[in-house]
Amino acid sequence: VDRGDDLVIESQGFLALDQILVGVVELFGEVVVGRDDPDALRLEVGYRGVDVGSAHMSWIDTAMVRDSKSDLSTFAEMLTKLPWPISKTTSVDKCGEAFVAGIEGRKTRVNCPGWVGALRWLRPLLATRIGEVPVAKFVPDLLPRMDAEVAALGRSSSAQAEQFSKG
């Protein structure tokens, strides 16, 4: 561990890694870069008294998701076409409550909403052609339109994220 985690190790603390739904279900247009592997990290620091948990969540009603819905009509359309419950958003409050409970309980996994945990077990099926059918139906039409909307915006993230990164 080389990320300044000495304090966590000394205090036998808890590390919570944000994994998002994409870590469980592959969605087109979604690439996760530099994602830590909580299971590997747990092995690396667990024997030193540090617990590691991962948080898996679906769409959260944040400024970034709201910006994406308003900036990209195709993003809003995609949400309406995704199968239930993946098409639903969760409130920030519910997500925060799940995180607090998970951290306080030093849970290995926090799922918000709870059904995200079931997708972890269904992932082998969802990664087959049968599991891809609900999304594969609309990707050929929607993805090129989404790419065009993103190109027209001249940025690849939400307005809120752009402002934040500029400091």
XYZ file of N, CA, C and O in Angstrom:
668
model
N 0.862 -1.170 0.000
C 0.000 0.000 0.000
C 0.900 1.222 0.000
O 1.720 1.384 0.877
N 0.741 2.059 -0.998
C 1.644 3.201 -1.118
C 0.903 4.514 -1.298
O 1.431 5.457 -1.816
N -0.326 4.598 -0.841
C -1.129 5.803 -1.037
C -1.335 6.570 0.260
O -2.376 7.156 0.472
N -0.354 6.549 1.130
C -0.515 7.267 2.386
C -1.424 6.536 3.347
O -2.032 7.146 4.218
N -1.524 5.225 3.182
C -2.416 4.446 4.023
C -1.794 4.039 5.347
O -2.386 3.276 6.103
N -0.588 4.548 5.650
C 0.061 4.193 6.908
C -0.833 4.517 8.099
O -0.909 3.738 9.054
N -1.517 5.657 8.061
C -2.403 6.040 9.155
C -3.536 5.027 9.295
O -3.905 4.648 10.402
N -4.075 4.586 8.157
C -5.151 3.603 8.189
C -4.634 2.304 8.799
O -5.304 1.676 9.622
N -3.425 1.912 8.423
C -2.841 0.685 8.958
C -2.580 0.831 10.456
O -2.942 -0.044 11.248
N -1.983 1.936 10.857
C -1.687 2.162 12.277
C -2.949 2.149 13.128
O -2.953 1.633 14.238
N -4.018 2.704 12.601
C -5.260 2.783 13.367
C -6.156 1.570 13.139
O -7.238 1.492 13.714
N -5.696 0.639 12.319
C -6.490 -0.522 11.919
C -7.863 -0.052 11.444
O -8.903 -0.505 11.895
N -7.809 0.859 10.493
C -9.005 1.518 9.984
C -9.752 0.729 8.940
O -9.640 -0.488 8.827
N -10.492 1.471 8.149
C -11.381 0.884 7.156
C -11.243 1.678 5.863
O -11.289 2.900 5.878
N -11.044 0.992 4.748
C -10.997 1.626 3.435
C -12.260 1.248 2.681
O -12.600 0.068 2.586
N -12.962 2.225 2.145
C -14.159 1.969 1.347
C -13.877 2.405 -0.078
O -13.515 3.548 -0.323
N -14.021 1.489 -1.027
C -13.764 1.784 -2.431
C -15.082 1.892 -3.174
O -15.941 1.026 -3.065
N -15.221 2.936 -3.950
C -16.406 3.195 -4.750
C -16.281 2.411 -6.050
O -15.402 2.660 -6.848
N -17.169 1.454 -6.273
C -17.071 0.588 -7.442
C -18.122 0.874 -8.511
O -17.967 0.435 -9.623
N -19.187 1.511 -8.210
C -20.320 1.821 -9.084
C -20.866 0.601 -9.811
O -20.262 -0.455 -9.858
N -22.033 0.759 -10.368
C -22.744 -0.336 -11.026
C -21.974 -0.905 -12.199
O -22.063 -2.087 -12.487
N -21.189 -0.083 -12.882
C -20.452 -0.544 -14.056
C -19.492 -1.664 -13.692
O -19.181 -2.506 -14.513
N -19.048 -1.710 -12.446
C -18.185 -2.805 -12.015
C -18.914 -4.131 -11.946
O -18.300 -5.183 -11.904
N -20.240 -4.101 -11.965
C -21.038 -5.310 -11.872
C -21.683 -5.630 -13.213
O -21.698 -6.760 -13.658
N -22.224 -4.619 -13.871
C -22.924 -4.799 -15.138
C -22.250 -3.923 -16.175
O -22.106 -2.721 -15.967
N -21.823 -4.506 -17.268
C -21.180 -3.718 -18.313
C -22.245 -2.947 -19.081
O -23.188 -3.527 -19.593
N -22.106 -1.638 -19.113
C -23.000 -0.796 -19.885
C -22.196 -0.173 -21.016
O -21.050 0.200 -20.827
N -22.787 -0.074 -22.176
C -22.076 0.518 -23.297
C -21.707 1.951 -22.972
O -22.383 2.633 -22.224
N -20.597 2.388 -23.535
C -20.183 3.772 -23.340
C -19.573 4.042 -21.982
O -19.233 5.173 -21.675
N -19.440 3.034 -21.145
C -18.916 3.223 -19.797
C -17.547 2.568 -19.699
O -17.399 1.389 -19.940
N -16.544 3.327 -19.361
C -15.202 2.796 -19.149
C -14.736 3.262 -17.785
O -14.798 4.441 -17.471
N -14.311 2.334 -16.975
C -13.816 2.674 -15.652
C -12.309 2.501 -15.677
O -11.799 1.428 -15.959
N -11.592 3.567 -15.413
C -10.138 3.561 -15.488
C -9.560 3.657 -14.086
O -10.015 4.457 -13.278
N -8.548 2.838 -13.803
C -7.834 2.948 -12.538
C -8.630 2.487 -11.338
O -8.407 2.929 -10.232
N -9.576 1.608 -11.547
C -10.399 1.113 -10.451
C -9.569 0.181 -9.582
O -8.934 -0.738 -10.060
N -9.541 0.414 -8.273
C -8.843 -0.477 -7.355
C -9.635 -1.764 -7.203
O -10.849 -1.775 -7.282
N -8.927 -2.844 -6.952
C -9.563 -4.125 -6.715
C -9.663 -4.315 -5.203
O -8.652 -4.552 -4.539
N -10.874 -4.240 -4.646
C -10.997 -4.329 -3.188
C -10.558 -5.684 -2.644
O -10.028 -5.763 -1.538
N -10.777 -6.748 -3.406
C -10.390 -8.070 -2.913
C -8.874 -8.179 -2.798
O -8.356 -8.708 -1.811
N -8.149 -7.663 -3.783
C -6.687 -7.690 -3.725
C -6.188 -6.791 -2.598
O -5.276 -7.168 -1.848
N -6.795 -5.623 -2.453
C -6.386 -4.706 -1.396
C -6.674 -5.301 -0.015
O -5.878 -5.162 0.910
N -7.790 -6.011 0.103
C -8.138 -6.654 1.372
C -7.049 -7.651 1.770
O -6.654 -7.751 2.929
N -6.545 -8.411 0.799
C -5.462 -9.360 1.070
C -4.179 -8.632 1.460
O -3.422 -9.089 2.311
N -3.952 -7.498 0.826
C -2.722 -6.739 1.057
C -2.654 -6.120 2.449
O -1.585 -6.058 3.055
N -3.780 -5.659 2.972
C -3.748 -4.948 4.259
C -4.548 -5.633 5.361
O -4.451 -5.237 6.514
N -5.311 -6.664 5.025
C -6.166 -7.325 6.016
C -5.407 -7.907 7.188
O -5.841 -7.801 8.340
N -4.267 -8.498 6.914
C -3.495 -9.109 7.996
C -2.934 -8.054 8.957
O -2.471 -8.381 10.045
N -3.007 -6.777 8.554
C -2.527 -5.682 9.407
C -3.671 -5.029 10.174
O -3.508 -3.959 10.755
N -4.835 -5.668 10.141
C -5.974 -5.170 10.898
C -6.853 -4.184 10.166
O -7.772 -3.619 10.748
N -6.585 -3.966 8.887
C -7.374 -3.017 8.103
C -8.461 -3.780 7.351
O -8.188 -4.780 6.705
N -9.683 -3.305 7.470
C -10.786 -3.876 6.703
C -10.969 -3.064 5.433
O -10.750 -1.849 5.421
N -11.371 -3.725 4.362
C -11.602 -3.063 3.083
C -13.002 -3.416 2.617
O -13.392 -4.585 2.602
N -13.744 -2.400 2.267
C -15.078 -2.608 1.741
C -15.207 -1.951 0.388
O -14.460 -1.037 0.049
N -16.134 -2.458 -0.400
C -16.407 -1.834 -1.686
C -17.869 -1.418 -1.725
O -18.729 -2.119 -1.197
N -18.118 -0.285 -2.305
C -19.473 0.250 -2.421
C -19.906 0.146 -3.872
O -19.205 0.605 -4.772
N -21.025 -0.493 -4.090
C -21.571 -0.690 -5.427
C -22.923 0.006 -5.466
O -23.795 -0.291 -4.655
N -23.057 0.939 -6.393
C -24.319 1.652 -6.462
C -24.785 1.799 -7.901
O -24.002 1.681 -8.827
N -26.059 2.048 -8.028
C -26.637 2.303 -9.335
C -26.626 3.811 -9.563
O -25.856 4.530 -8.944
N -27.482 4.294 -10.428
C -27.554 5.725 -10.717
C -27.996 6.472 -9.478
O -29.017 6.158 -8.884
N -27.244 7.486 -9.084
C -27.581 8.307 -7.918
C -27.992 9.679 -8.424
O -27.371 10.228 -9.334
N -29.014 10.220 -7.839
C -29.554 11.511 -8.280
C -28.624 12.647 -7.852
O -28.934 13.441 -6.974
N -27.461 12.697 -8.501
C -26.462 13.729 -8.236
C -26.510 14.783 -9.331
O -27.159 14.588 -10.366
N -25.780 15.855 -9.131
C -25.699 16.904 -10.157
C -25.146 16.333 -11.458
O -25.594 16.705 -12.542
N -24.198 15.412 -11.369
C -23.606 14.848 -12.579
C -24.642 14.053 -13.384
O -24.723 14.188 -14.598
N -25.455 13.254 -12.705
C -26.490 12.487 -13.404
C -27.554 13.434 -13.947
O -27.996 13.294 -15.101
N -27.950 14.419 -13.157
C -28.951 15.387 -13.642
C -28.410 16.174 -14.837
O -29.122 16.406 -15.813
N -27.131 16.588 -14.782
C -26.513 17.280 -15.923
C -26.521 16.388 -17.159
O -26.808 16.848 -18.264
N -26.191 15.126 -16.973
C -26.160 14.203 -18.109
C -27.542 14.054 -18.731
O -27.683 14.024 -19.944
N -28.561 13.988 -17.893
C -29.936 13.891 -18.402
C -30.312 15.143 -19.188
O -30.958 15.052 -20.237
N -29.915 16.313 -18.693
C -30.299 17.551 -19.383
C -29.396 17.842 -20.586
O -29.868 18.376 -21.581
N -28.106 17.489 -20.504
C -27.183 17.733 -21.618
C -27.379 16.762 -22.777
O -27.167 17.115 -23.934
N -27.718 15.540 -22.443
C -27.781 14.479 -23.448
C -29.163 13.836 -23.454
O -29.494 13.041 -22.570
N -29.951 14.163 -24.452
C -31.275 13.541 -24.539
C -31.142 12.024 -24.648
O -31.997 11.279 -24.178
N -30.041 11.568 -25.245
C -29.836 10.131 -25.398
C -29.556 9.445 -24.061
O -29.891 8.275 -23.879
N -28.943 10.157 -23.120
C -28.716 9.581 -21.793
C -30.058 9.364 -21.096
O -30.315 8.289 -20.545
N -30.907 10.380 -21.134
C -32.243 10.252 -20.542
C -33.022 9.135 -21.234
O -33.703 8.343 -20.580
N -32.898 9.059 -22.556
C -33.568 7.998 -23.310
C -33.037 6.629 -22.899
O -33.800 5.679 -22.742
N -31.709 6.523 -22.741
C -31.103 5.262 -22.339
C -31.687 4.786 -21.011
O -32.021 3.618 -20.851
N -31.823 5.712 -20.058
C -32.365 5.325 -18.760
C -33.776 4.765 -18.889
O -34.136 3.832 -18.173
N -34.567 5.321 -19.784
C -35.934 4.812 -19.955
C -35.945 3.437 -20.617
O -36.887 2.677 -20.434
N -34.895 3.110 -21.372
C -34.847 1.833 -22.087
C -34.140 0.720 -21.323
O -34.294 -0.451 -21.676
N -33.369 1.078 -20.321
C -32.710 0.043 -19.528
C -33.759 -0.759 -18.773
O -34.792 -0.220 -18.369
N -33.507 -2.046 -18.556
C -34.486 -2.843 -17.817
C -34.583 -2.395 -16.357
O -33.622 -1.895 -15.788
N -35.776 -2.586 -15.786
C -35.971 -2.325 -14.380
C -35.156 -3.355 -13.622
O -35.064 -4.491 -14.053
N -34.510 -3.044 -12.567
C -34.459 -1.793 -11.832
C -33.273 -0.904 -12.231
O -33.076 0.156 -11.655
N -32.482 -1.356 -13.230
C -31.278 -0.609 -13.617
C -31.625 0.783 -14.146
O -30.811 1.689 -14.114
N -32.843 0.986 -14.567
C -33.260 2.276 -15.128
C -33.594 3.312 -14.057
O -33.820 4.473 -14.380
N -33.613 2.922 -12.805
C -34.036 3.817 -11.723
C -32.852 4.528 -11.080
O -31.753 4.011 -11.041
N -33.111 5.729 -10.569
C -32.087 6.456 -9.816
C -32.409 6.378 -8.328
O -33.558 6.190 -7.935
N -31.377 6.518 -7.534
C -31.487 6.452 -6.076
C -31.146 7.827 -5.511
O -30.277 8.517 -6.042
N -31.777 8.192 -4.425
C -31.497 9.497 -3.828
C -30.119 9.500 -3.169
O -29.609 8.466 -2.726
N -29.540 10.680 -3.100
C -28.258 10.856 -2.423
C -28.399 10.472 -0.948
O -27.495 9.851 -0.373
N -29.542 10.799 -0.334
C -29.756 10.476 1.070
C -29.717 8.968 1.318
O -29.064 8.497 2.252
N -30.420 8.208 0.469
C -30.419 6.742 0.635
C -29.020 6.181 0.437
O -28.600 5.270 1.154
N -28.311 6.720 -0.521
C -26.944 6.270 -0.770
C -26.057 6.598 0.430
O -25.275 5.757 0.886
N -26.197 7.797 0.952
C -25.411 8.201 2.117
C -25.693 7.322 3.326
O -24.774 6.920 4.044
N -26.969 7.009 3.538
C -27.334 6.134 4.657
C -26.702 4.752 4.498
O -26.205 4.171 5.474
N -26.708 4.230 3.274
C -26.106 2.914 3.023
C -24.598 2.961 3.258
O -24.025 2.034 3.847
N -23.952 4.031 2.819
C -22.506 4.179 3.026
C -22.175 4.240 4.513
O -21.260 3.567 4.980
N -22.912 5.059 5.257
C -22.653 5.202 6.691
C -22.825 3.856 7.388
O -21.970 3.433 8.178
N -23.911 3.160 7.087
C -24.148 1.854 7.715
C -23.035 0.872 7.347
O -22.567 0.106 8.194
N -22.606 0.895 6.102
C -21.537 0.003 5.659
C -20.210 0.299 6.319
O -19.489 -0.607 6.741
N -19.878 1.571 6.430
C -18.608 1.957 7.051
C -18.648 1.672 8.549
O -17.702 1.114 9.108
N -19.755 2.036 9.193
C -19.868 1.756 10.632
C -19.780 0.265 10.924
O -19.186 -0.149 11.920
N -20.369 -0.539 10.047
C -20.339 -1.986 10.231
C -19.113 -2.648 9.613
O -18.990 -3.867 9.651
N -18.231 -1.834 9.010
C -17.031 -2.348 8.346
C -17.398 -3.501 7.403
O -16.777 -4.552 7.380
N -18.412 -3.257 6.611
C -18.930 -4.265 5.686
C -17.973 -4.476 4.522
O -17.323 -3.541 4.053
N -17.922 -5.692 4.033
C -17.110 -6.022 2.859
C -17.713 -5.395 1.608
O -16.994 -4.945 0.722
N -19.045 -5.363 1.548
C -19.729 -4.778 0.398
C -20.911 -3.939 0.866
O -21.647 -4.336 1.756
N -21.066 -2.793 0.208
C -22.230 -1.944 0.423
C -22.909 -1.826 -0.936
O -22.269 -1.451 -1.921
N -24.179 -2.162 -0.986
C -24.934 -2.091 -2.233
C -26.046 -1.068 -2.073
O -26.799 -1.115 -1.106
N -26.127 -0.163 -3.019
C -27.164 0.860 -2.952
C -27.713 1.131 -4.354
O -26.965 1.569 -5.218
N -28.977 0.838 -4.538
C -29.887 0.155 -3.637
C -29.512 -1.328 -3.488
O -28.624 -1.820 -4.179
N -30.210 -2.005 -2.602
C -29.855 -3.376 -2.252
C -29.826 -4.348 -3.415
O -29.035 -5.296 -3.423
N -30.661 -4.127 -4.439
C -30.712 -5.065 -5.561
C -29.401 -5.122 -6.341
O -29.141 -6.087 -7.059
N -28.538 -4.118 -6.200
C -27.252 -4.126 -6.899
C -26.439 -5.358 -6.481
O -25.725 -5.943 -7.287
N -26.584 -5.781 -5.235
C -25.880 -6.969 -4.765
C -26.294 -8.224 -5.504
O -25.471 -9.106 -5.773
N -27.571 -8.314 -5.868
C -28.048 -9.485 -6.615
C -27.413 -9.537 -8.001
O -27.136 -10.626 -8.527
N -27.156 -8.376 -8.588
C -26.547 -8.352 -9.916
C -25.144 -8.961 -9.901
O -24.703 -9.529 -10.900
N -24.469 -8.858 -8.785
C -23.133 -9.453 -8.668
C -23.206 -10.951 -8.911
O -22.353 -11.534 -9.573
N -24.237 -11.570 -8.369
C -24.404 -13.013 -8.538
C -24.940 -13.360 -9.920
O -24.698 -14.463 -10.418
N -25.669 -12.443 -10.528
C -26.228 -12.678 -11.858
C -25.260 -12.317 -12.978
O -25.542 -12.569 -14.147
N -24.132 -11.714 -12.636
C -23.199 -11.226 -13.651
C -22.802 -12.284 -14.684
O -22.757 -11.985 -15.873
N -22.517 -13.526 -14.290
C -22.174 -14.521 -15.320
C -23.279 -14.677 -16.372
O -22.992 -14.828 -17.558
N -24.532 -14.606 -15.954
C -25.636 -14.690 -16.907
C -25.772 -13.402 -17.709
O -25.967 -13.425 -18.930
N -25.636 -12.263 -17.037
C -25.793 -10.978 -17.714
C -24.712 -10.738 -18.763
O -24.912 -9.957 -19.689
N -23.576 -11.398 -18.632
C -22.477 -11.228 -19.584
C -22.591 -12.163 -20.791
O -21.693 -12.206 -21.622
N -23.688 -12.885 -20.907
C -23.912 -13.760 -22.060
C -24.759 -13.031 -23.094
O -25.319 -11.960 -22.824
N -24.876 -13.616 -24.265
C -25.729 -13.013 -25.305
C -27.169 -12.861 -24.830
O -27.828 -11.869 -25.136
N -27.645 -13.811 -24.071
C -29.010 -13.727 -23.548
C -29.135 -12.532 -22.603
O -30.099 -11.777 -22.669
N -28.168 -12.355 -21.738
C -28.197 -11.239 -20.806
C -28.037 -9.886 -21.467
O -28.493 -8.868 -20.947
N -27.398 -9.866 -22.628
C -27.177 -8.612 -23.348
C -28.377 -8.181 -24.181
O -28.440 -7.028 -24.615
N -29.330 -9.071 -24.405
C -30.456 -8.786 -25.304
C -31.185 -7.484 -24.971
O -31.431 -6.675 -25.875
N -31.568 -7.232 -23.713
C -32.336 -6.006 -23.449
C -31.610 -4.718 -23.866
O -32.244 -3.760 -24.293
N -30.292 -4.685 -23.737
C -29.530 -3.487 -24.076
C -29.099 -3.509 -25.544
O -29.117 -2.474 -26.221
N -28.756 -4.686 -26.044
C -28.280 -4.806 -27.428
C -29.327 -4.345 -28.436
O -28.978 -3.903 -29.534
N -30.591 -4.398 -28.063
C -31.666 -3.971 -28.970
C -31.562 -2.496 -29.336
O -31.836 -2.101 -30.459
N -31.173 -1.631 -28.384
C -31.198 -0.199 -28.664
C -29.819 0.430 -28.841
O -29.716 1.577 -29.258
N -28.760 -0.293 -28.559
C -27.406 0.269 -28.674
C -27.071 0.726 -30.097
O -26.537 1.824 -30.273
N -27.352 -0.067 -31.141
C -26.951 0.365 -32.490
C -27.539 1.718 -32.907
O -26.910 2.475 -33.641
N -28.715 2.027 -32.438
C -29.331 3.318 -32.751
C -28.881 4.405 -31.772
O -28.510 5.510 -32.176
N -28.896 4.091 -30.486
C -28.670 5.098 -29.452
C -27.211 5.521 -29.322
O -26.933 6.717 -29.175
N -26.283 4.598 -29.370
C -24.881 4.935 -29.113
C -24.303 5.933 -30.120
O -23.665 6.903 -29.697
N -24.523 5.771 -31.426
C -23.999 6.799 -32.347
C -24.606 8.184 -32.099
O -23.916 9.199 -32.195
N -25.874 8.228 -31.730
C -26.511 9.513 -31.417
C -25.926 10.106 -30.146
O -25.700 11.313 -30.053
N -25.651 9.252 -29.149
C -25.044 9.728 -27.912
C -23.646 10.273 -28.186
O -23.270 11.343 -27.689
N -22.861 9.543 -28.983
C -21.522 10.013 -29.347
C -21.585 11.369 -30.039
O -20.769 12.256 -29.770
N -22.567 11.553 -30.924
C -22.719 12.829 -31.630
C -23.083 13.950 -30.658
O -22.575 15.072 -30.774
N -23.952 13.659 -29.701
C -24.315 14.679 -28.702
C -23.106 15.072 -27.852
O -22.897 16.254 -27.584
N -22.310 14.089 -27.449
C -21.117 14.378 -26.653
C -20.138 15.216 -27.465
O -19.577 16.201 -26.971
N -19.946 14.849 -28.731
C -19.036 15.611 -29.597
C -19.527 17.051 -29.760
O -18.732 17.991 -29.726
N -20.834 17.231 -29.903
C -21.396 18.573 -30.075
C -21.216 19.415 -28.806
O -21.047 20.636 -28.893
N -21.232 18.772 -27.646
C -21.014 19.497 -26.388
C -19.580 20.006 -26.270
O -19.318 21.001 -25.608
N -18.664 19.284 -26.869
C -17.263 19.662 -26.788
C -16.600 19.279 -25.470
O -15.527 19.767 -25.138
N -17.240 18.412 -24.719
C -16.660 17.914 -23.463
C -17.182 16.498 -23.237
O -18.227 16.131 -23.743
N -16.419 15.738 -22.466
C -16.811 14.346 -22.265
C -17.370 14.076 -20.871
O -17.639 12.940 -20.524
N -17.535 15.121 -20.072
C -18.124 14.940 -18.749
C -19.161 16.030 -18.519
O -19.319 16.937 -19.335
N -19.849 15.946 -17.404
C -20.915 16.909 -17.126
C -20.340 18.303 -16.884
O -19.158 18.467 -16.583
N -21.203 19.299 -17.008
C -20.781 20.682 -16.765
C -20.250 20.827 -15.341
O -19.254 21.508 -15.110
N -20.910 20.175 -14.399
C -20.494 20.234 -12.994
C -19.085 19.654 -12.838
O -18.238 20.239 -12.179
N -18.822 18.512 -13.470
C -17.497 17.883 -13.374
C -16.438 18.746 -14.048
O -15.317 18.858 -13.564
N -16.789 19.366 -15.156
C -15.850 20.245 -15.855
C -15.453 21.428 -14.961
O -14.283 21.776 -14.857
N -16.445 22.045 -14.322
C -16.156 23.173 -13.426
C -15.291 22.745 -12.259
O -14.367 23.432 -11.869
N -15.596 21.585 -11.714
C -14.854 21.072 -10.570
C -13.391 20.797 -10.954
O -12.485 21.121 -10.205
N -13.172 20.229 -12.132
C -11.796 19.877 -12.538
C -10.969 21.130 -12.853
O -9.754 21.100 -12.740
N -11.623 22.222 -13.205
C -10.903 23.471 -13.485
C -10.545 24.202 -12.197
O -9.716 25.105 -12.209
N -11.184 23.767 -11.094
C -10.863 24.325 -9.784
C -11.394 25.673 -9.606
O -11.153 26.547 -8.956
